[in-house]
PDB file of C-alpha atoms and ligand atoms in Angstrom:
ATOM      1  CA  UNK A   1      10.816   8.640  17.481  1.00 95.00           C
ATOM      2  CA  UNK A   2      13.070   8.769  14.478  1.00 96.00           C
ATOM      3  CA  UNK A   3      11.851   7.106  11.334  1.00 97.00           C
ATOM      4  CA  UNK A   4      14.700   4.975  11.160  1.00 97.00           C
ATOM      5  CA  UNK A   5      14.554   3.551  14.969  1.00 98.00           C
ATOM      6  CA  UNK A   6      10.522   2.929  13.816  1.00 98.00           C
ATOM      7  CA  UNK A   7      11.531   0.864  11.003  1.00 98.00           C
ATOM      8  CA  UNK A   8      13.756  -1.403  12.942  1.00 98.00           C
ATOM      9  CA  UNK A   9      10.515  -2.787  14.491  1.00 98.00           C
ATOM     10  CA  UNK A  10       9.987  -4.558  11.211  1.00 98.00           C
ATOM     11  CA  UNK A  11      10.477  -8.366  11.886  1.00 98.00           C
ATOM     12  CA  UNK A  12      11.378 -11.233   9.823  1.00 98.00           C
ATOM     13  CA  UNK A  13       9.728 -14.151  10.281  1.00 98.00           C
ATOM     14  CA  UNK A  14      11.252 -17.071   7.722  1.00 98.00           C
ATOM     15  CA  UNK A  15       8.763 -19.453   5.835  1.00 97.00           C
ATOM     16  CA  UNK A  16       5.293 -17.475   6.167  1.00 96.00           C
ATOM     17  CA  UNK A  17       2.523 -17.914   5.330  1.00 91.00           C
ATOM     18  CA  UNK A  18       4.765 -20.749   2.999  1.00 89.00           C
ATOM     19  CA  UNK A  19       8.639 -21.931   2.988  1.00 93.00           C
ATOM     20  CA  UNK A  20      10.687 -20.082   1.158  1.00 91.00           C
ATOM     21  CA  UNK A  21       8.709 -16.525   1.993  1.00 90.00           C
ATOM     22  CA  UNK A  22      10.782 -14.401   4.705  1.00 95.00           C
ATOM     23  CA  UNK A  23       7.670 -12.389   6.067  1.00 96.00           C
ATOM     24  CA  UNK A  24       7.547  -8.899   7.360  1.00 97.00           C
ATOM     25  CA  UNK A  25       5.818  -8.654  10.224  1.00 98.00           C
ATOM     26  CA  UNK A  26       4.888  -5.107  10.722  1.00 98.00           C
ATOM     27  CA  UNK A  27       2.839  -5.573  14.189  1.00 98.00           C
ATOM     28  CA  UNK A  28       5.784  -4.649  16.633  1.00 98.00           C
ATOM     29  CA  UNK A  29       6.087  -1.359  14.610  1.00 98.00           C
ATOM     30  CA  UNK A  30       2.104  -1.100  15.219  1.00 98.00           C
ATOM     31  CA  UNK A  31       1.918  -2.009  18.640  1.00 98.00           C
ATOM     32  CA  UNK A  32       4.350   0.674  19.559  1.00 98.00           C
ATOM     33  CA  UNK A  33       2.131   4.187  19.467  1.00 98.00           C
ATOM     34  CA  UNK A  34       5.756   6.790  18.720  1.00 98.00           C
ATOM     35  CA  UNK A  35       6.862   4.684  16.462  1.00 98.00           C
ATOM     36  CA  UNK A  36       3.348   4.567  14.311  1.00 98.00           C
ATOM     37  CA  UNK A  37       2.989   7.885  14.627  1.00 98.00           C
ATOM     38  CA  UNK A  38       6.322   8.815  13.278  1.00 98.00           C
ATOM     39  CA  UNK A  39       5.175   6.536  10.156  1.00 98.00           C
ATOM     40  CA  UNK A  40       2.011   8.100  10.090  1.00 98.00           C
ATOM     41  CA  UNK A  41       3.207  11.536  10.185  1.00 98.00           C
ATOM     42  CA  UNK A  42       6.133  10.773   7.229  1.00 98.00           C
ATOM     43  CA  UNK A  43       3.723   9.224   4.886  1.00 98.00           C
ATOM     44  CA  UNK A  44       1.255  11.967   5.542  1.00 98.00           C
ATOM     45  CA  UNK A  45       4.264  14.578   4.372  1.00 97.00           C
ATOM     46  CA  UNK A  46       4.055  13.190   0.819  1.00 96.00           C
ATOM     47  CA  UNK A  47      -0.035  14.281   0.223  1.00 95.00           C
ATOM     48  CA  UNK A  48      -0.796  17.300  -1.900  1.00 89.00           C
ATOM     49  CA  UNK A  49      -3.764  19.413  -0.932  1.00 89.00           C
ATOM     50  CA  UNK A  50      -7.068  18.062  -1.471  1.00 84.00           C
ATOM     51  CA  UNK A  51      -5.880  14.128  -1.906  1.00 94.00           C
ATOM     52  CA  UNK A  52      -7.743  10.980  -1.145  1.00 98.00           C
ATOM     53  CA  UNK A  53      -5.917   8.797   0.715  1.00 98.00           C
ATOM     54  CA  UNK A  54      -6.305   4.948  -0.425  1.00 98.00           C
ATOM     55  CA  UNK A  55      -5.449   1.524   1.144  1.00 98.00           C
ATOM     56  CA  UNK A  56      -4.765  -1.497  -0.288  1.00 98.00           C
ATOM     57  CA  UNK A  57      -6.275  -4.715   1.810  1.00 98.00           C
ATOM     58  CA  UNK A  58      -5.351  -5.465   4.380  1.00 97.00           C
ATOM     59  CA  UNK A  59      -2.132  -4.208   6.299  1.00 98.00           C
ATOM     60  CA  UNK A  60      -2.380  -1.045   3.796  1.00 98.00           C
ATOM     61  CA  UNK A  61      -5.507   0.136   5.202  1.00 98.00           C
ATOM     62  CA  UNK A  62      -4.099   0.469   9.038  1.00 98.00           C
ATOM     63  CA  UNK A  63      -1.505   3.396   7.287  1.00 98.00           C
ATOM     64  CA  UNK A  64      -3.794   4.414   4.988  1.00 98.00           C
ATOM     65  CA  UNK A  65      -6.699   5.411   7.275  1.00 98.00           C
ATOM     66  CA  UNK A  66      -4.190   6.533   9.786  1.00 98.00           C
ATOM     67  CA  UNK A  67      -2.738   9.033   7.521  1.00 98.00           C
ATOM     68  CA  UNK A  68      -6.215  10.219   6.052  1.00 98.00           C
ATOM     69  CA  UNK A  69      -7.259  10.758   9.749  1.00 97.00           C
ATOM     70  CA  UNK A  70      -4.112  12.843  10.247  1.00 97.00           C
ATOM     71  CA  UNK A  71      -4.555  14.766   7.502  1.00 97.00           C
ATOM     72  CA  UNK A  72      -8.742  14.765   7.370  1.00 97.00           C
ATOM     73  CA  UNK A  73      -8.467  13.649   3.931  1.00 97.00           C
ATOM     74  CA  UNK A  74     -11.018  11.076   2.749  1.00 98.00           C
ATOM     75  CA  UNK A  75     -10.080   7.005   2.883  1.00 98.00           C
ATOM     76  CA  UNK A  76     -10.635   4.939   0.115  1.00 98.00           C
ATOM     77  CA  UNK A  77     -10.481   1.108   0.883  1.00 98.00           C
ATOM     78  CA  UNK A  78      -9.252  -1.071  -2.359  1.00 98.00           C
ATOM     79  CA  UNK A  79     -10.134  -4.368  -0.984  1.00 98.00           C
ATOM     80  CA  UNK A  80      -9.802  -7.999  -1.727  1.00 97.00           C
ATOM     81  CA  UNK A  81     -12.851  -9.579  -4.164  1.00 97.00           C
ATOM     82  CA  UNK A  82     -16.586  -9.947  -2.986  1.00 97.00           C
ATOM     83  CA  UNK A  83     -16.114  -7.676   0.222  1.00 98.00           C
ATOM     84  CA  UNK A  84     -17.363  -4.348  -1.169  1.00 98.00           C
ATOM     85  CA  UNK A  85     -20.915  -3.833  -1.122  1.00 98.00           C
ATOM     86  CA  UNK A  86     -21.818  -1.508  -3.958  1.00 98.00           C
ATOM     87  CA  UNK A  87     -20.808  -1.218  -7.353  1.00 98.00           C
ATOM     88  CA  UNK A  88     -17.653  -2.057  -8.181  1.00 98.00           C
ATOM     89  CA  UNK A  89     -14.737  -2.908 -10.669  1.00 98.00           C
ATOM     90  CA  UNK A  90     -12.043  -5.335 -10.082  1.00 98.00           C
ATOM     91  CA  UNK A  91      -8.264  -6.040 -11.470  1.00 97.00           C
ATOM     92  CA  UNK A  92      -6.652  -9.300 -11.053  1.00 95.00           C
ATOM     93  CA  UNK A  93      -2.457  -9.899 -10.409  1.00 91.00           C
ATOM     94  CA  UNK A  94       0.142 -12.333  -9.323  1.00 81.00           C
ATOM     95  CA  UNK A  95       1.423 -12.374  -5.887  1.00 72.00           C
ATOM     96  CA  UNK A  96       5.012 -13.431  -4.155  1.00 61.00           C
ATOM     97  CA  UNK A  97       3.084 -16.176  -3.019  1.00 62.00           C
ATOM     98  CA  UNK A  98       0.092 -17.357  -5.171  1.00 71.00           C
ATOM     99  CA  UNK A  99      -2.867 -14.791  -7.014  1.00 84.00           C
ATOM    100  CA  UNK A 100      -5.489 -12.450  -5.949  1.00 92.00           C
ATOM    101  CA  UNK A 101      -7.643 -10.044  -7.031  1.00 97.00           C
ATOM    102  CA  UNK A 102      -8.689  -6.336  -5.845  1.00 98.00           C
ATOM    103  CA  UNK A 103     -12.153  -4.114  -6.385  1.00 98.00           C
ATOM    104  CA  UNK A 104     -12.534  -0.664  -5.969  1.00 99.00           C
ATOM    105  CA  UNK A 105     -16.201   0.910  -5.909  1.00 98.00           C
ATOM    106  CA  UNK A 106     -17.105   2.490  -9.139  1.00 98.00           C
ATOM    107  CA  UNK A 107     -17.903   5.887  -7.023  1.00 98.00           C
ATOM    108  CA  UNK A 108     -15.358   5.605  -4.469  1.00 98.00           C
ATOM    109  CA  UNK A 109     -13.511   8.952  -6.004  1.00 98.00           C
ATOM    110  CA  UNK A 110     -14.433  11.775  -7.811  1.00 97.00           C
ATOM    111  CA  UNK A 111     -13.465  12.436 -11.297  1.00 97.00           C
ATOM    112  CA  UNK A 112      -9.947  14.094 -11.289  1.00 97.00           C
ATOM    113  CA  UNK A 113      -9.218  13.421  -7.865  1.00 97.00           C
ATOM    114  CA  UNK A 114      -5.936  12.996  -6.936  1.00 97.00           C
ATOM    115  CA  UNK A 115      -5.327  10.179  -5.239  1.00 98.00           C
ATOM    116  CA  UNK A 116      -1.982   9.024  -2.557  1.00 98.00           C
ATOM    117  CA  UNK A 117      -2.286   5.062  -2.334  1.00 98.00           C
ATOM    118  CA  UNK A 118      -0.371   3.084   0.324  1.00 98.00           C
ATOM    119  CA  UNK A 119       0.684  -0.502   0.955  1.00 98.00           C
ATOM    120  CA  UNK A 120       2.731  -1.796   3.869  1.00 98.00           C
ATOM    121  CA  UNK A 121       5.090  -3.821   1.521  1.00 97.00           C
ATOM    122  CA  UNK A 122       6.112  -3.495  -2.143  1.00 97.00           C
ATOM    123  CA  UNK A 123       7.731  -6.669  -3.221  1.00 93.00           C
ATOM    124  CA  UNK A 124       6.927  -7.988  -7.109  1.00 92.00           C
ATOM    125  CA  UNK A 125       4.818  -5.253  -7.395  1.00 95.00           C
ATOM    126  CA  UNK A 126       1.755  -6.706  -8.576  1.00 95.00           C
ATOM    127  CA  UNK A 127      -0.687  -6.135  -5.862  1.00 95.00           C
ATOM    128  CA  UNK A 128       0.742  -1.981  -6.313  1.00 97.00           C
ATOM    129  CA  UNK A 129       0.016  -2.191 -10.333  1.00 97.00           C
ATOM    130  CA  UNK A 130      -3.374  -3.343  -9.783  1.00 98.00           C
ATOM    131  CA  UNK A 131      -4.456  -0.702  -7.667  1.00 98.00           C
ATOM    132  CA  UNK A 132      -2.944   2.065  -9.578  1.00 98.00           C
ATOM    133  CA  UNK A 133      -5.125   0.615 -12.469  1.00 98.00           C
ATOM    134  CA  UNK A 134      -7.972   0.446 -10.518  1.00 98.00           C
ATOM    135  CA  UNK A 135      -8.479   3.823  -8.872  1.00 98.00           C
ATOM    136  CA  UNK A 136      -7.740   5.018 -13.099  1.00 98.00           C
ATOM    137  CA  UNK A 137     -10.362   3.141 -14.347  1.00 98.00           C
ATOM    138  CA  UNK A 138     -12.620   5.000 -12.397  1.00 98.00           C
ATOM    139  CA  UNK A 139     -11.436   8.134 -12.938  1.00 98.00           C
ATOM    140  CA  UNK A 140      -9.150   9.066  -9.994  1.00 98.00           C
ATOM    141  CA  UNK A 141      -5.509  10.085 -10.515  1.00 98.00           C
ATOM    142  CA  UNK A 142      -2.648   8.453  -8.506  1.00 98.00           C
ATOM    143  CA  UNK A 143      -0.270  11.173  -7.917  1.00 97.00           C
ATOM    144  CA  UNK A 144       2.257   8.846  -5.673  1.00 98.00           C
ATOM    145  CA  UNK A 145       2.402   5.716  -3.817  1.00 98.00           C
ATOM    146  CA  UNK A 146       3.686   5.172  -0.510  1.00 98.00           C
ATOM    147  CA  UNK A 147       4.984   1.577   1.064  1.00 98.00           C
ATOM    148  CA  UNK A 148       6.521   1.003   3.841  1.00 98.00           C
ATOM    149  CA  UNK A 149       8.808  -1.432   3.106  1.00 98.00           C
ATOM    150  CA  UNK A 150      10.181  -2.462  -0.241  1.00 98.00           C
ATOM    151  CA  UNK A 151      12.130  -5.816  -1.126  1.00 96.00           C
ATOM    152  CA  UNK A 152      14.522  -5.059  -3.990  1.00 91.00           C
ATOM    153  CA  UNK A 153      15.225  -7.874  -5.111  1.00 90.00           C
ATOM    154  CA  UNK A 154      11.648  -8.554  -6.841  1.00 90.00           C
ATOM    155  CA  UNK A 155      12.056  -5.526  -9.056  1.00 92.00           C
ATOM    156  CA  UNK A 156       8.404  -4.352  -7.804  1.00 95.00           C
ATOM    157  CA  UNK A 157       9.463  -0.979  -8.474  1.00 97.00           C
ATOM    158  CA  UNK A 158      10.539  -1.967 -11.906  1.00 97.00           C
ATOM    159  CA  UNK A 159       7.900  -2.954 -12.525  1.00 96.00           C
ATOM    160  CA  UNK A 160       5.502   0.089 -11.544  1.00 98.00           C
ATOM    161  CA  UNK A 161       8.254   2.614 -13.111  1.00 98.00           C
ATOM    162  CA  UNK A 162       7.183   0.784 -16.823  1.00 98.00           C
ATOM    163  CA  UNK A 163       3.786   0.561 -16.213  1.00 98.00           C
ATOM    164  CA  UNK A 164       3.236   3.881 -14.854  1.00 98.00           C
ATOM    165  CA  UNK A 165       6.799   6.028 -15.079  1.00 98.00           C
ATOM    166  CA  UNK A 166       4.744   9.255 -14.207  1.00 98.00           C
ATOM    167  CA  UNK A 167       4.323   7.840 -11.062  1.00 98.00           C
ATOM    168  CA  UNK A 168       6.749   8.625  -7.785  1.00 98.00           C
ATOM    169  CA  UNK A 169       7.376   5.689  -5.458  1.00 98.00           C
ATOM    170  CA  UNK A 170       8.580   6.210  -1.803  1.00 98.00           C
ATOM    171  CA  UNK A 171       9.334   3.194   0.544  1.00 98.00           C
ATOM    172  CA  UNK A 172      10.508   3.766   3.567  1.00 98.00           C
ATOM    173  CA  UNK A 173      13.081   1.246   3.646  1.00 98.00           C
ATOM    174  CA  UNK A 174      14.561  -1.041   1.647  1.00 97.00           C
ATOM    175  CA  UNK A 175      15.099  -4.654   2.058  1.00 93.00           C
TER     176      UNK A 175
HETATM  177  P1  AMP B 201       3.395  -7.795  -4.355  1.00 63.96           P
HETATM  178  O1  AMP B 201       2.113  -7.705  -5.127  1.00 63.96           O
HETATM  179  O2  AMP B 201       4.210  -8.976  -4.726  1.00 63.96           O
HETATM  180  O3  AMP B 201       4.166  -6.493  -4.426  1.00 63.96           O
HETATM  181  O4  AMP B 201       3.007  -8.046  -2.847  1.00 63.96           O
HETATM  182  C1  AMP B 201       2.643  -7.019  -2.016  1.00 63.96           C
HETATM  183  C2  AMP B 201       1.523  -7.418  -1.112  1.00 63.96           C
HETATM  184  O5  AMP B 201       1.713  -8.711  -0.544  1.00 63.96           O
HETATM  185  C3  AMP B 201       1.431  -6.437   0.012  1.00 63.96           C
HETATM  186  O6  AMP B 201       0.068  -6.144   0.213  1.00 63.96           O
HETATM  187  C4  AMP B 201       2.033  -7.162   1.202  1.00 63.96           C
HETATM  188  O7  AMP B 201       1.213  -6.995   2.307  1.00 63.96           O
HETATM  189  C5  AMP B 201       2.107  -8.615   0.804  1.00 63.96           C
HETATM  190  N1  AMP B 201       3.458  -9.186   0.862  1.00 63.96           N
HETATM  191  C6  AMP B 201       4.174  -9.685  -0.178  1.00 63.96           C
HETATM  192  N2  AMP B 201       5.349 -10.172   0.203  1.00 63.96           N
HETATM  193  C7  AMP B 201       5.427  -9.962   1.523  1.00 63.96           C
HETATM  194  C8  AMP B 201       6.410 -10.232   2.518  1.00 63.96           C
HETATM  195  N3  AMP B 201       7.571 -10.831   2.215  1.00 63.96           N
HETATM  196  N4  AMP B 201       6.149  -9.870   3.788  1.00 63.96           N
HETATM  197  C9  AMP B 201       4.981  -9.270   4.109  1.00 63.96           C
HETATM  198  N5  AMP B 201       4.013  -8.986   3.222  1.00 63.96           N
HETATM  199  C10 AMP B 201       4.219  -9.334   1.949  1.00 63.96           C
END
């Protein structure tokens, strides 16, 4: 299946999880095996050799382990707080629609190690920025991020590009 007929699974569904949020729904795109294997195999194109492949909580870790498995890279999950049992460090950032905060184990990547990280959707770009800091903290390096879907008009990207201008985004499509 071509990327773009893939993509068009995407559905918006208006005033979720609150009003005034127009949610992307990406399970039509998941539920349909060619079309999540022609995202799999497009996000897997941007890895370099020898790079851990991390997820971001929780649609994030579907691609994200999907892609490692294609390319028999190591997953790393960066998941929401209190759910990772060992050691770990945590980063805290504003949503579209409220707060959160991520944790990455402390050992989860090796000094050095590059590092591909992948969300399902980039929208103010907090959640993105967090992670990013994260996997540095402990030493990895994040040599691009991936997201499926990006909405432009919450300068997300912006965002990341001042932050971290070293670092190339790709989003599959753009909202
Ligand atoms: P942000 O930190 O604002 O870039 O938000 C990105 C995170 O929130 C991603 O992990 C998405 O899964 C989720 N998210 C934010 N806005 C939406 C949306 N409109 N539809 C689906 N997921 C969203």
């Amino acid at each position: 299946m071509q990327i773009q007929q893939a993509l068009q699974l995407i559905r918006d569904v208006p005033d979720f999880p609150k009003p005034g949020i127009l949610f992307k729904d990406i399970t039509p795109l998941l539920s349909n095996g060619d079309a999540f294997s022609a995202i799999t195999e497009e996000f897997a194109s941007f890895a370099q050799s020898s790079t851990v492949i991390a997820g971001i909580e929780a649609r994030g870790f579907i691609f994200a382990s999907a892609v490692a498995n294609n390319l028999s890279a190591g997953f790393v999950p960066i998941r929401k707080a209190g759910k990772l049992p060992h050691e770990s460090i945590s980063a805290q950032y504003g949503l579209e629609y409220g707060h959160d905060e991520l944790e990455i184990h402390k050992d989860a990547v090796k000094s050095g190690a590059k590092v591909l990280l992948i969300d399902d959707v980039l929208a103010t770009g907090g959640t993105i920025a967090a992670a990013i800091d994260l996997v540095h903290r402990i030493g990895g390096e994040v040599t691009h991020v991936l997201a499926l879907l990006e909405i432009s008009g919450l300068s997300g990207r912006d965002k990341i590009n001042q932050l971290y201008p070293q670092i190339p985004i790709t989003s599959l499509v753009v909202s």
